[in-house]
Short mmCIF file of C-alpha atoms in Angstrom, two decimals:
data_model
loop_
_atom_site.label_atom_id
_atom_site.label_comp_id
_atom_site.label_asym_id
_atom_site.label_seq_id
_atom_site.Cartn_x
_atom_site.Cartn_y
_atom_site.Cartn_z
CA UNK W 1 87.43 -6.82 -19.80
CA UNK W 2 85.36 -3.90 -18.53
CA UNK W 3 86.65 -2.25 -15.38
CA UNK W 4 84.41 -0.17 -13.15
CA UNK W 5 85.61 2.27 -10.54
CA UNK W 6 83.13 3.95 -8.24
CA UNK W 7 85.71 5.44 -5.88
CA UNK W 8 84.40 8.65 -4.30
CA UNK W 9 80.93 8.15 -5.80
CA UNK W 10 78.11 8.42 -3.29
CA UNK W 11 75.24 6.02 -3.96
CA UNK W 12 71.83 5.88 -2.32
CA UNK W 13 69.90 2.62 -2.69
CA UNK W 14 66.39 2.15 -1.34
CA UNK W 15 65.09 -1.25 -0.22
CA UNK W 16 68.73 -2.33 0.03
CA UNK W 17 68.76 -4.87 2.85
CA UNK W 18 67.75 -7.89 0.76
CA UNK W 19 67.37 -9.06 -2.83
CA UNK W 20 68.41 -6.90 -5.76
CA UNK W 21 68.97 -3.82 -3.60
CA UNK W 22 71.36 -5.71 -1.32
CA UNK W 23 73.30 -7.21 -4.21
CA UNK W 24 73.69 -3.79 -5.83
CA UNK W 25 74.88 -2.31 -2.53
CA UNK W 26 77.40 -5.11 -2.09
CA UNK W 27 78.79 -4.84 -5.62
CA UNK W 28 79.02 -1.05 -5.53
CA UNK W 29 80.88 -1.14 -2.19
CA UNK W 30 83.30 -3.69 -3.63
CA UNK W 31 83.86 -1.30 -6.55
CA UNK W 32 84.76 1.53 -4.16
CA UNK W 33 81.50 3.47 -3.75
CA UNK W 34 80.23 5.12 -0.60
CA UNK W 35 76.86 3.41 -0.21
CA UNK W 36 73.81 4.51 1.73
CA UNK W 37 71.39 1.62 2.24
CA UNK W 38 67.81 2.20 3.30
CA UNK W 39 65.22 -0.32 4.40
CA UNK W 40 62.20 -0.32 6.65
CA UNK W 41 63.74 -3.17 8.68
CA UNK W 42 66.65 -2.25 10.97
CA UNK W 43 67.53 -5.88 11.71
CA UNK W 44 67.87 -6.67 7.99
CA UNK W 45 69.96 -3.53 7.46
CA UNK W 46 72.37 -4.50 10.25
CA UNK W 47 72.71 -8.00 8.84
CA UNK W 48 73.30 -6.70 5.29
CA UNK W 49 75.94 -4.23 6.48
CA UNK W 50 77.71 -6.94 8.48
CA UNK W 51 77.87 -9.21 5.43
CA UNK W 52 79.31 -6.46 3.24
CA UNK W 53 81.79 -5.37 5.93
CA UNK W 54 82.94 -9.00 6.09
CA UNK W 55 83.85 -8.77 2.41
CA UNK W 56 85.49 -5.35 2.58
CA UNK W 57 86.68 -4.16 5.99
CA UNK W 58 87.11 -0.52 4.89
CA UNK W 59 83.68 -0.36 3.26
CA UNK W 60 81.98 3.01 3.53
CA UNK W 61 78.36 2.19 4.35
CA UNK W 62 75.62 4.29 5.90
CA UNK W 63 72.36 2.61 6.85
CA UNK W 64 69.08 4.34 7.48
CA UNK W 65 65.70 2.94 8.47
CA UNK W 66 63.15 4.27 6.01
CA UNK W 67 59.67 3.19 5.02
CA UNK W 68 59.15 4.39 1.45
CA UNK W 69 55.46 4.86 2.18
CA UNK W 70 56.32 7.80 4.44
CA UNK W 71 56.78 10.41 1.71
CA UNK W 72 57.25 13.27 4.17
CA UNK W 73 60.50 11.82 5.48
CA UNK W 74 62.15 10.92 2.16
CA UNK W 75 64.13 14.17 2.02
CA UNK W 76 65.82 13.01 5.25
CA UNK W 77 67.40 10.02 3.49
CA UNK W 78 69.08 12.36 1.03
CA UNK W 79 70.10 14.92 3.66
CA UNK W 80 71.45 12.32 6.09
CA UNK W 81 73.35 10.47 3.37
CA UNK W 82 75.00 13.67 2.16
CA UNK W 83 75.90 14.71 5.72
CA UNK W 84 77.35 11.29 6.53
CA UNK W 85 79.55 11.10 3.43
CA UNK W 86 80.13 14.88 3.19
CA UNK W 87 79.23 14.53 -0.47
CA UNK W 88 76.20 14.99 -2.70
CA UNK W 89 74.55 11.88 -4.11
CA UNK W 90 76.04 10.81 -7.45
CA UNK W 91 73.89 7.75 -8.07
CA UNK W 92 70.34 7.11 -6.89
CA UNK W 93 68.90 3.62 -7.20
CA UNK W 94 65.16 3.58 -6.55
CA UNK W 95 64.14 0.08 -5.56
CA UNK W 96 61.09 -1.21 -3.73
CA UNK W 97 59.31 -4.40 -2.91
CA UNK W 98 56.22 -5.29 -4.81
CA UNK W 99 52.72 -4.71 -3.52
CA UNK W 100 50.50 -7.63 -2.56
CA UNK W 101 48.72 -9.46 -5.38
CA UNK W 102 45.16 -8.17 -5.77
CA UNK W 103 42.33 -8.01 -8.24
CA UNK W 104 41.06 -4.50 -9.00
CA UNK W 105 37.68 -5.39 -7.52
CA UNK W 106 39.34 -6.39 -4.22
CA UNK W 107 41.61 -3.35 -3.96
CA UNK W 108 40.84 -0.67 -1.38
CA UNK W 109 41.68 3.02 -1.59
CA UNK W 110 44.32 2.39 1.10
CA UNK W 111 45.90 -0.35 -1.05
CA UNK W 112 46.13 2.06 -3.99
CA UNK W 113 47.60 4.83 -1.85
CA UNK W 114 50.24 2.56 -0.34
CA UNK W 115 51.27 1.09 -3.71
CA UNK W 116 51.49 4.51 -5.37
CA UNK W 117 53.58 5.88 -2.50
CA UNK W 118 56.02 2.97 -2.30
CA UNK W 119 56.36 2.02 -5.96
CA UNK W 120 55.99 5.36 -7.75
CA UNK W 121 55.87 8.52 -5.64
CA UNK W 122 58.94 7.64 -3.54
CA UNK W 123 61.03 7.32 -6.73
CA UNK W 124 59.66 10.60 -8.08
CA UNK W 125 60.32 12.48 -4.84
CA UNK W 126 63.82 11.07 -4.29
CA UNK W 127 64.75 11.79 -7.92
CA UNK W 128 63.65 15.40 -7.64
CA UNK W 129 65.65 15.80 -4.41
CA UNK W 130 68.94 14.73 -6.05
CA UNK W 131 68.59 15.98 -9.62
CA UNK W 132 69.47 19.62 -8.94
CA UNK W 133 72.93 18.76 -7.56
CA UNK W 134 73.53 16.20 -10.30
CA UNK W 135 72.85 18.90 -12.87
CA UNK W 136 75.21 21.32 -11.07
CA UNK W 137 77.99 18.70 -11.23
CA UNK W 138 77.02 17.83 -14.79
CA UNK W 139 77.10 14.18 -13.72
CA UNK W 140 74.75 11.77 -12.04
CA UNK W 141 72.72 8.64 -12.54
CA UNK W 142 69.22 7.67 -11.49
CA UNK W 143 68.24 4.03 -11.84
CA UNK W 144 64.61 3.06 -11.29
CA UNK W 145 64.13 -0.66 -10.74
CA UNK W 146 60.74 -1.97 -11.70
CA UNK W 147 59.12 -5.23 -12.84
CA UNK W 148 58.16 -7.03 -16.00
CA UNK W 149 54.56 -6.32 -15.00
CA UNK W 150 55.20 -2.75 -16.15
CA UNK W 151 55.39 -3.96 -19.74
CA UNK W 152 53.17 -7.03 -19.60
CA UNK W 153 50.51 -6.86 -16.89
CA UNK W 154 50.13 -9.99 -14.80
CA UNK W 155 46.85 -11.41 -13.55
CA UNK W 156 46.01 -10.50 -9.94
CA UNK W 157 48.78 -7.87 -9.89
CA UNK W 158 46.83 -4.65 -10.56
CA UNK W 159 48.81 -2.59 -8.03
CA UNK W 160 52.18 -3.59 -9.44
CA UNK W 161 51.04 -3.44 -13.07
CA UNK W 162 49.82 0.13 -12.78
CA UNK W 163 52.37 1.72 -10.43
CA UNK W 164 55.36 0.18 -12.16
CA UNK W 165 54.24 1.21 -15.64
CA UNK W 166 53.90 4.72 -14.21
CA UNK W 167 57.52 4.47 -13.04
CA UNK W 168 58.63 3.62 -16.57
CA UNK W 169 56.81 6.70 -17.91
CA UNK W 170 58.39 8.85 -15.22
CA UNK W 171 61.85 7.47 -16.05
CA UNK W 172 61.46 8.14 -19.77
CA UNK W 173 60.11 11.64 -19.14
CA UNK W 174 62.95 12.45 -16.75
CA UNK W 175 65.54 11.19 -19.25
CA UNK W 176 64.13 13.50 -21.92
CA UNK W 177 64.17 16.49 -19.59
CA UNK W 178 67.64 16.07 -18.10
#
């Protein structure tokens, strides 16, 4: 049986109050990690933290309200997480909700901008903020969660199809470089 131990590892997970992000946060806390959970919804973050604390009373959880569309404030997630845990980030999990279904013909410039910011640029920016310290430690992990639409485009999902395939290219490029 495989045994995982994340004791003293500091993990930052975006979009962590529900779904896959929440489940990852919960499992990593149960495996001993210090987990920073971000979400744009404070109420959902509080509820998620309460559930996890109910499973592990001594859980080390930091929550931060963050809208991934606001690229100028992404550095704050990293800085605040590292201050809270007095540790650099060891594992970054870039997660985000999917953009609304749209046809290309019905997609505005604002729709494109929002989708690129949330589903691609936020992952790029956060990765670049943590990579330097990971390289100094000679250890770190960056996980970019995406969608099957990145490999097989879905009808009416132009925003997800395009931004998520860009995230795969970014991930592969980053893995070759570091």
